PDB file of C-alpha atoms in Angstrom:
ATOM      1  CA  MET A 106     -15.091   9.279 109.843  1.00 63.00           C
ATOM      2  CA  ASN A 107     -15.803   5.624 110.755  1.00 80.00           C
ATOM      3  CA  LYS A 108     -19.492   4.932 110.173  1.00 90.00           C
ATOM      4  CA  ASP A 109     -19.241   1.516 111.777  1.00 95.00           C
ATOM      5  CA  VAL A 110     -21.372   1.692 114.943  1.00 98.00           C
ATOM      6  CA  MET A 111     -24.848   0.249 115.417  1.00 98.00           C
ATOM      7  CA  LEU A 112     -26.892   1.484 118.401  1.00 98.00           C
ATOM      8  CA  GLY A 113     -29.755  -0.178 120.235  1.00 98.00           C
ATOM      9  CA  ILE A 114     -32.055   1.665 122.655  1.00 98.00           C
ATOM     10  CA  GLU A 115     -34.459  -0.014 125.072  1.00 98.00           C
ATOM     11  CA  THR A 116     -36.265   2.393 127.401  1.00 96.00           C
ATOM     12  CA  SER A 117     -39.793   1.019 127.155  1.00 95.00           C
ATOM     13  CA  GLN A 118     -39.584  -0.439 130.672  1.00 91.00           C
ATOM     14  CA  ARG A 119     -38.576   0.817 134.110  1.00 88.00           C
ATOM     15  CA  ARG A 120     -34.852   0.047 133.688  1.00 89.00           C
ATOM     16  CA  GLY A 121     -33.533   1.400 130.419  1.00 95.00           C
ATOM     17  CA  SER A 122     -30.326   0.559 128.597  1.00 97.00           C
ATOM     18  CA  VAL A 123     -28.389   1.347 125.439  1.00 98.00           C
ATOM     19  CA  ALA A 124     -26.164  -0.986 123.449  1.00 98.00           C
ATOM     20  CA  ALA A 125     -23.597  -0.594 120.696  1.00 98.00           C
ATOM     21  CA  ARG A 126     -21.632  -2.807 118.344  1.00 98.00           C
ATOM     22  CA  VAL A 127     -18.641  -1.801 116.232  1.00 97.00           C
ATOM     23  CA  GLY A 128     -18.762  -3.665 112.950  1.00 95.00           C
ATOM     24  CA  ARG A 129     -19.302  -7.357 113.727  1.00 93.00           C
ATOM     25  CA  GLY A 130     -17.649  -7.111 117.143  1.00 96.00           C
ATOM     26  CA  GLU A 131     -19.114  -7.828 120.548  1.00 97.00           C
ATOM     27  CA  ILE A 132     -22.148  -5.944 121.813  1.00 98.00           C
ATOM     28  CA  ALA A 133     -21.542  -3.617 124.766  1.00 98.00           C
ATOM     29  CA  VAL A 134     -24.352  -2.422 127.037  1.00 98.00           C
ATOM     30  CA  GLU A 135     -24.715   0.649 129.248  1.00 97.00           C
ATOM     31  CA  TRP A 136     -27.553   0.770 131.771  1.00 96.00           C
ATOM     32  CA  LEU A 137     -29.312   4.034 132.405  1.00 94.00           C
ATOM     33  CA  ARG A 138     -29.391   5.418 135.901  1.00 86.00           C
ATOM     34  CA  ASN A 139     -32.337   4.886 138.211  1.00 68.00           C
ATOM     35  CA  GLU A 140     -35.870   5.463 136.969  1.00 60.00           C
ATOM     36  CA  ARG A 141     -36.121   9.007 138.329  1.00 59.00           C
ATOM     37  CA  GLU A 142     -33.072  10.097 136.338  1.00 58.00           C
ATOM     38  CA  GLN A 143     -33.204   7.946 133.215  1.00 62.00           C
ATOM     39  CA  SER A 144     -35.238  10.437 131.161  1.00 70.00           C
ATOM     40  CA  ASP A 145     -32.243  12.783 131.433  1.00 85.00           C
ATOM     41  CA  ASP A 146     -29.614  10.068 131.084  1.00 93.00           C
ATOM     42  CA  LEU A 147     -30.270   8.605 127.628  1.00 95.00           C
ATOM     43  CA  MET A 148     -27.913  10.792 125.596  1.00 95.00           C
ATOM     44  CA  PRO A 149     -25.228  10.848 128.323  1.00 95.00           C
ATOM     45  CA  ALA A 150     -25.430   7.037 128.478  1.00 96.00           C
ATOM     46  CA  ILE A 151     -24.914   6.791 124.716  1.00 97.00           C
ATOM     47  CA  VAL A 152     -21.884   9.071 124.955  1.00 97.00           C
ATOM     48  CA  ARG A 153     -20.454   7.108 127.907  1.00 97.00           C
ATOM     49  CA  LEU A 154     -20.869   3.834 126.047  1.00 98.00           C
ATOM     50  CA  LEU A 155     -19.299   5.051 122.827  1.00 97.00           C
ATOM     51  CA  GLU A 156     -16.371   6.635 124.667  1.00 97.00           C
ATOM     52  CA  ARG A 157     -15.781   3.319 126.425  1.00 96.00           C
ATOM     53  CA  MET A 158     -15.607   1.695 122.985  1.00 96.00           C
ATOM     54  CA  GLY A 159     -13.311   4.346 121.526  1.00 96.00           C
ATOM     55  CA  ARG A 160     -16.021   5.772 119.274  1.00 96.00           C
ATOM     56  CA  ARG A 161     -18.094   8.946 118.950  1.00 96.00           C
ATOM     57  CA  VAL A 162     -21.720   9.654 118.183  1.00 97.00           C
ATOM     58  CA  GLN A 163     -20.631  10.729 114.693  1.00 96.00           C
ATOM     59  CA  ASP A 164     -19.610   7.107 114.011  1.00 97.00           C
ATOM     60  CA  VAL A 165     -23.177   5.781 114.297  1.00 98.00           C
ATOM     61  CA  ARG A 166     -24.546   4.289 111.050  1.00 97.00           C
ATOM     62  CA  GLY A 167     -27.790   2.782 112.332  1.00 98.00           C
ATOM     63  CA  ILE A 168     -30.124   2.868 115.335  1.00 98.00           C
ATOM     64  CA  GLY A 169     -32.663   0.376 116.586  1.00 98.00           C
ATOM     65  CA  VAL A 170     -35.206   1.613 119.114  1.00 98.00           C
ATOM     66  CA  SER A 171     -37.815  -0.308 121.071  1.00 98.00           C
ATOM     67  CA  ILE A 172     -41.092   1.482 120.248  1.00 98.00           C
ATOM     68  CA  GLY A 173     -43.459  -0.076 122.807  1.00 96.00           C
ATOM     69  CA  PRO A 174     -45.864  -0.719 124.266  1.00 96.00           C
ATOM     70  CA  GLY A 175     -44.220   0.559 127.410  1.00 93.00           C
ATOM     71  CA  GLY A 176     -43.836   3.535 129.697  1.00 90.00           C
ATOM     72  CA  PHE A 177     -45.004   6.872 128.289  1.00 88.00           C
ATOM     73  CA  THR A 178     -41.951   8.914 129.314  1.00 89.00           C
ATOM     74  CA  GLY A 179     -39.343   6.313 128.355  1.00 92.00           C
ATOM     75  CA  LEU A 180     -40.798   5.854 124.888  1.00 94.00           C
ATOM     76  CA  ARG A 181     -41.267   9.574 124.309  1.00 93.00           C
ATOM     77  CA  ILE A 182     -37.662  10.380 125.234  1.00 94.00           C
ATOM     78  CA  ALA A 183     -36.249   7.528 123.138  1.00 96.00           C
ATOM     79  CA  ILE A 184     -38.283   8.372 120.032  1.00 97.00           C
ATOM     80  CA  ALA A 185     -37.426  12.084 120.231  1.00 96.00           C
ATOM     81  CA  SER A 186     -33.725  11.311 120.717  1.00 96.00           C
ATOM     82  CA  VAL A 187     -33.584   8.881 117.799  1.00 97.00           C
ATOM     83  CA  LYS A 188     -35.351  11.356 115.507  1.00 97.00           C
ATOM     84  CA  MET A 189     -32.733  13.960 116.357  1.00 96.00           C
ATOM     85  CA  LEU A 190     -29.794  11.578 115.953  1.00 97.00           C
ATOM     86  CA  ALA A 191     -31.061  10.184 112.658  1.00 97.00           C
ATOM     87  CA  GLU A 192     -31.589  13.678 111.268  1.00 96.00           C
ATOM     88  CA  VAL A 193     -28.114  14.877 112.272  1.00 96.00           C
ATOM     89  CA  LEU A 194     -26.190  11.702 111.428  1.00 96.00           C
ATOM     90  CA  GLY A 195     -28.135  10.414 108.446  1.00 95.00           C
ATOM     91  CA  ALA A 196     -28.383   7.073 110.261  1.00 96.00           C
ATOM     92  CA  LYS A 197     -30.722   4.271 109.275  1.00 96.00           C
ATOM     93  CA  VAL A 198     -33.463   3.568 111.807  1.00 98.00           C
ATOM     94  CA  ALA A 199     -35.273   0.361 112.757  1.00 98.00           C
ATOM     95  CA  ALA A 200     -38.524   0.642 114.733  1.00 98.00           C
ATOM     96  CA  VAL A 201     -38.496  -2.508 116.874  1.00 98.00           C
ATOM     97  CA  PRO A 202     -41.784  -3.585 118.493  1.00 98.00           C
ATOM     98  CA  SER A 203     -41.045  -4.223 122.161  1.00 98.00           C
ATOM     99  CA  ALA A 204     -42.719  -7.636 121.864  1.00 98.00           C
ATOM    100  CA  LEU A 205     -39.809  -8.738 119.672  1.00 98.00           C
ATOM    101  CA  VAL A 206     -37.324  -7.567 122.311  1.00 98.00           C
ATOM    102  CA  ALA A 207     -39.230  -9.555 124.954  1.00 98.00           C
ATOM    103  CA  ALA A 208     -39.195 -12.652 122.724  1.00 97.00           C
ATOM    104  CA  GLU A 209     -35.521 -12.467 121.742  1.00 96.00           C
ATOM    105  CA  GLY A 210     -33.758 -15.361 123.421  1.00 91.00           C
ATOM    106  CA  VAL A 211     -36.908 -17.361 124.230  1.00 95.00           C
ATOM    107  CA  GLU A 212     -36.185 -20.983 123.340  1.00 92.00           C
ATOM    108  CA  ALA A 213     -39.748 -22.279 122.983  1.00 91.00           C
ATOM    109  CA  LYS A 214     -40.735 -24.173 119.855  1.00 87.00           C
ATOM    110  CA  GLY A 215     -43.846 -23.244 117.910  1.00 90.00           C
ATOM    111  CA  ARG A 216     -45.874 -20.138 118.553  1.00 96.00           C
ATOM    112  CA  ILE A 217     -45.497 -17.895 121.569  1.00 98.00           C
ATOM    113  CA  LEU A 218     -47.487 -14.962 122.874  1.00 98.00           C
ATOM    114  CA  VAL A 219     -46.044 -11.791 124.396  1.00 98.00           C
ATOM    115  CA  GLY A 220     -48.348  -9.780 126.644  1.00 98.00           C
ATOM    116  CA  LEU A 221     -47.429  -6.167 127.438  1.00 97.00           C
ATOM    117  CA  ALA A 222     -49.078  -3.086 128.933  1.00 95.00           C
ATOM    118  CA  SER A 223     -51.394  -5.073 131.200  1.00 95.00           C
ATOM    119  CA  LYS A 224     -54.233  -3.120 132.767  1.00 93.00           C
ATOM    120  CA  GLY A 225     -57.144  -4.710 134.582  1.00 95.00           C
ATOM    121  CA  GLU A 226     -58.022  -7.835 132.610  1.00 96.00           C
ATOM    122  CA  THR A 227     -56.585  -6.599 129.323  1.00 96.00           C
ATOM    123  CA  MET A 228     -53.135  -6.515 127.729  1.00 97.00           C
ATOM    124  CA  TRP A 229     -51.465  -5.892 124.384  1.00 97.00           C
ATOM    125  CA  ALA A 230     -51.144  -9.391 122.921  1.00 98.00           C
ATOM    126  CA  THR A 231     -48.635 -10.204 120.178  1.00 98.00           C
ATOM    127  CA  ARG A 232     -48.327 -13.684 118.693  1.00 98.00           C
ATOM    128  CA  LEU A 233     -44.970 -14.690 117.281  1.00 98.00           C
ATOM    129  CA  ILE A 234     -43.553 -17.599 115.337  1.00 97.00           C
ATOM    130  CA  ARG A 235     -39.904 -18.478 114.758  1.00 93.00           C
ATOM    131  CA  ASN A 236     -38.201 -18.693 111.382  1.00 87.00           C
ATOM    132  CA  GLU A 237     -34.535 -18.938 110.357  1.00 85.00           C
ATOM    133  CA  ALA A 238     -34.022 -15.234 111.152  1.00 83.00           C
ATOM    134  CA  GLY A 239     -35.565 -15.384 114.624  1.00 91.00           C
ATOM    135  CA  TRP A 240     -39.012 -14.523 115.939  1.00 96.00           C
ATOM    136  CA  ARG A 241     -41.463 -12.687 113.700  1.00 96.00           C
ATOM    137  CA  ILE A 242     -44.921 -11.311 114.437  1.00 97.00           C
ATOM    138  CA  ASP A 243     -47.686 -13.700 113.430  1.00 96.00           C
ATOM    139  CA  GLY A 244     -50.942 -11.912 112.655  1.00 95.00           C
ATOM    140  CA  VAL A 245     -52.020  -8.538 114.005  1.00 96.00           C
ATOM    141  CA  PRO A 246     -51.286  -7.565 117.630  1.00 97.00           C
ATOM    142  CA  GLU A 247     -54.365  -6.563 119.608  1.00 95.00           C
ATOM    143  CA  LEU A 248     -55.604  -5.202 122.905  1.00 96.00           C
ATOM    144  CA  ALA A 249     -57.154  -8.390 124.277  1.00 97.00           C
ATOM    145  CA  ASP A 250     -59.209  -9.565 127.236  1.00 97.00           C
ATOM    146  CA  VAL A 251     -57.159 -12.283 128.933  1.00 97.00           C
ATOM    147  CA  ASN A 252     -60.293 -14.233 129.833  1.00 97.00           C
ATOM    148  CA  THR A 253     -61.174 -14.834 126.189  1.00 96.00           C
ATOM    149  CA  LEU A 254     -57.690 -14.717 124.659  1.00 96.00           C
ATOM    150  CA  ASP A 255     -57.109 -17.646 122.284  1.00 95.00           C
ATOM    151  CA  LEU A 256     -54.248 -19.769 123.663  1.00 96.00           C
ATOM    152  CA  ALA A 257     -54.580 -22.550 121.082  1.00 93.00           C
ATOM    153  CA  GLU A 258     -51.187 -23.619 119.679  1.00 95.00           C
ATOM    154  CA  ILE A 259     -49.352 -21.301 122.092  1.00 97.00           C
ATOM    155  CA  ALA A 260     -46.285 -23.019 123.572  1.00 96.00           C
ATOM    156  CA  CYS A 261     -45.169 -20.170 125.828  1.00 97.00           C
ATOM    157  CA  VAL A 262     -46.563 -16.895 127.153  1.00 98.00           C
ATOM    158  CA  VAL A 263     -44.078 -14.110 127.914  1.00 98.00           C
ATOM    159  CA  VAL A 264     -45.420 -11.622 130.461  1.00 97.00           C
ATOM    160  CA  ASP A 265     -44.097  -9.483 133.282  1.00 95.00           C
ATOM    161  CA  SER A 266     -45.181  -9.384 136.920  1.00 92.00           C
ATOM    162  CA  HIS A 267     -48.119  -7.095 136.076  1.00 93.00           C
ATOM    163  CA  ALA A 268     -49.877  -9.755 133.987  1.00 96.00           C
ATOM    164  CA  PRO A 269     -53.426 -10.534 135.194  1.00 96.00           C
ATOM    165  CA  ASN A 270     -53.723 -13.554 137.479  1.00 96.00           C
ATOM    166  CA  ALA A 271     -56.540 -14.808 135.260  1.00 97.00           C
ATOM    167  CA  LEU A 272     -54.061 -15.281 132.424  1.00 97.00           C
ATOM    168  CA  ARG A 273     -51.615 -17.167 134.625  1.00 97.00           C
ATOM    169  CA  ALA A 274     -54.435 -19.420 135.813  1.00 97.00           C
ATOM    170  CA  ARG A 275     -55.509 -20.190 132.246  1.00 97.00           C
ATOM    171  CA  CYS A 276     -51.920 -21.000 131.269  1.00 97.00           C
ATOM    172  CA  ALA A 277     -51.557 -23.334 134.268  1.00 97.00           C
ATOM    173  CA  GLU A 278     -54.773 -25.152 133.319  1.00 97.00           C
ATOM    174  CA  ARG A 279     -53.535 -25.705 129.767  1.00 95.00           C
ATOM    175  CA  GLY A 280     -49.932 -26.500 130.605  1.00 96.00           C
ATOM    176  CA  VAL A 281     -48.658 -23.405 128.801  1.00 97.00           C
ATOM    177  CA  LYS A 282     -45.251 -22.271 130.018  1.00 96.00           C
ATOM    178  CA  VAL A 283     -45.015 -18.711 131.362  1.00 97.00           C
ATOM    179  CA  GLU A 284     -41.737 -16.789 131.128  1.00 97.00           C
ATOM    180  CA  ALA A 285     -40.709 -13.315 132.246  1.00 96.00           C
ATOM    181  CA  PRO A 286     -39.132 -11.022 129.631  1.00 96.00           C
ATOM    182  CA  GLU A 287     -35.539  -9.859 129.985  1.00 95.00           C
ATOM    183  CA  TRP A 288     -35.201  -6.278 128.823  1.00 96.00           C
ATOM    184  CA  ASN A 289     -31.812  -5.474 127.337  1.00 96.00           C
ATOM    185  CA  ALA A 290     -30.830  -3.037 124.599  1.00 98.00           C
ATOM    186  CA  GLY A 291     -28.462  -5.640 123.171  1.00 98.00           C
ATOM    187  CA  LYS A 292     -31.500  -7.661 122.098  1.00 98.00           C
ATOM    188  CA  CYS A 293     -33.027  -4.620 120.449  1.00 98.00           C
ATOM    189  CA  LEU A 294     -29.754  -4.017 118.615  1.00 98.00           C
ATOM    190  CA  ARG A 295     -29.598  -7.561 117.215  1.00 98.00           C
ATOM    191  CA  ILE A 296     -33.201  -7.368 115.980  1.00 98.00           C
ATOM    192  CA  ALA A 297     -32.570  -3.950 114.424  1.00 98.00           C
ATOM    193  CA  GLU A 298     -29.515  -5.232 112.556  1.00 98.00           C
ATOM    194  CA  ARG A 299     -31.592  -8.006 111.005  1.00 96.00           C
ATOM    195  CA  MET A 300     -34.368  -5.552 110.107  1.00 96.00           C
ATOM    196  CA  ILE A 301     -31.978  -3.131 108.425  1.00 97.00           C
ATOM    197  CA  GLU A 302     -30.284  -5.968 106.510  1.00 96.00           C
ATOM    198  CA  ARG A 303     -33.737  -6.934 105.181  1.00 95.00           C
ATOM    199  CA  GLY A 304     -34.372  -3.356 104.103  1.00 96.00           C
ATOM    200  CA  GLU A 305     -36.866  -2.684 106.891  1.00 96.00           C
ATOM    201  CA  SER A 306     -35.501   0.720 107.889  1.00 96.00           C
ATOM    202  CA  LEU A 307     -37.306   4.048 107.913  1.00 95.00           C
ATOM    203  CA  GLU A 308     -36.611   7.741 108.161  1.00 92.00           C
ATOM    204  CA  GLY A 309     -36.179   9.023 111.700  1.00 92.00           C
ATOM    205  CA  MET A 310     -39.080  11.449 111.396  1.00 93.00           C
ATOM    206  CA  GLU A 311     -41.410   8.537 110.596  1.00 95.00           C
ATOM    207  CA  LEU A 312     -40.870   7.073 114.059  1.00 96.00           C
ATOM    208  CA  SER A 313     -43.730   6.977 116.504  1.00 95.00           C
ATOM    209  CA  PRO A 314     -44.291   5.114 119.789  1.00 95.00           C
ATOM    210  CA  LEU A 315     -46.761   2.263 120.040  1.00 94.00           C
ATOM    211  CA  TYR A 316     -49.390   3.016 122.675  1.00 91.00           C
ATOM    212  CA  PRO A 317     -52.197   0.416 122.958  1.00 90.00           C
ATOM    213  CA  ARG A 318     -54.257   2.874 124.983  1.00 84.00           C
ATOM    214  CA  GLN A 319     -54.247   6.614 125.321  1.00 72.00           C
ATOM    215  CA  PRO A 320     -51.374   7.389 127.728  1.00 64.00           C
ATOM    216  CA  GLU A 321     -52.557   8.157 131.263  1.00 65.00           C
ATOM    217  CA  ALA A 322     -50.646  11.443 131.205  1.00 62.00           C
ATOM    218  CA  VAL A 323     -52.715  12.554 128.199  1.00 60.00           C
ATOM    219  CA  THR A 324     -55.956  11.443 129.845  1.00 62.00           C
ATOM    220  CA  LEU A 325     -55.148  13.420 133.000  1.00 61.00           C
ATOM    221  CA  TRP A 326     -54.224  16.493 130.945  1.00 64.00           C
ATOM    222  CA  GLU A 327     -57.523  16.308 129.060  1.00 61.00           C
ATOM    223  CA  ARG A 328     -59.430  16.041 132.340  1.00 68.00           C
ATOM    224  CA  ARG A 329     -57.658  19.084 133.749  1.00 71.00           C
ATOM    225  CA  GLU A 330     -58.265  21.067 130.562  1.00 63.00           C
ATOM    226  CA  GLY A 331     -61.907  20.049 130.525  1.00 65.00           C
ATOM    227  CA  ALA A 332     -62.361  21.045 134.162  1.00 61.00           C
ATOM    228  CA  ALA A 333     -60.675  24.392 133.526  1.00 62.00           C
ATOM    229  CA  ARG A 334     -63.070  25.188 130.652  1.00 65.00           C
ATOM    230  CA  GLU A 335     -66.192  24.378 132.686  1.00 61.00           C
TER     231      GLU A 335
END
């Protein structure tokens, strides 16, 4: 059995994808089907990708998965799938914060800030700084109010189209560049490879998604349960 395949999984956003690399070869990417179907397409997409590369699931030695913040369903399906695969295959696992995936490929010098899971005037803010191995998290990520968020020494802010207008206005006033993230499982794979090489792997059952707030689905369920008990 050839244990020579590394997998990357990025389903934290609306359009999910999986990536694989055999040894030190080129990275191949398979996009999941449309949003309505992607919760059922993760494992089939992995199989399709590996078959295209002449490999099987049994050949997987390591898995990197984007853990959020992001969509509740996408993260839940990815985490559950990776737990199962790691248990069956004995594969090493890298839990990749989605902020690192968003930052991968950003060319800015100095510190950058990645804002995810925007809601109202708040977002999950992660500061990053580059070293010889790529971007690394600088400090502790936080759920922050964009009106008071410290932008000192920030060269670039990476946010999606849901970012509050107040943040964009503050960046414009300070001359801070704003970039949109590009979500691709190949980026997650490259980060995961570096993490595993540094010994930053974990057991599959230790995986958990990163939710900056209680998921809306849970909040709605609690409301329904509370109403039913009254």
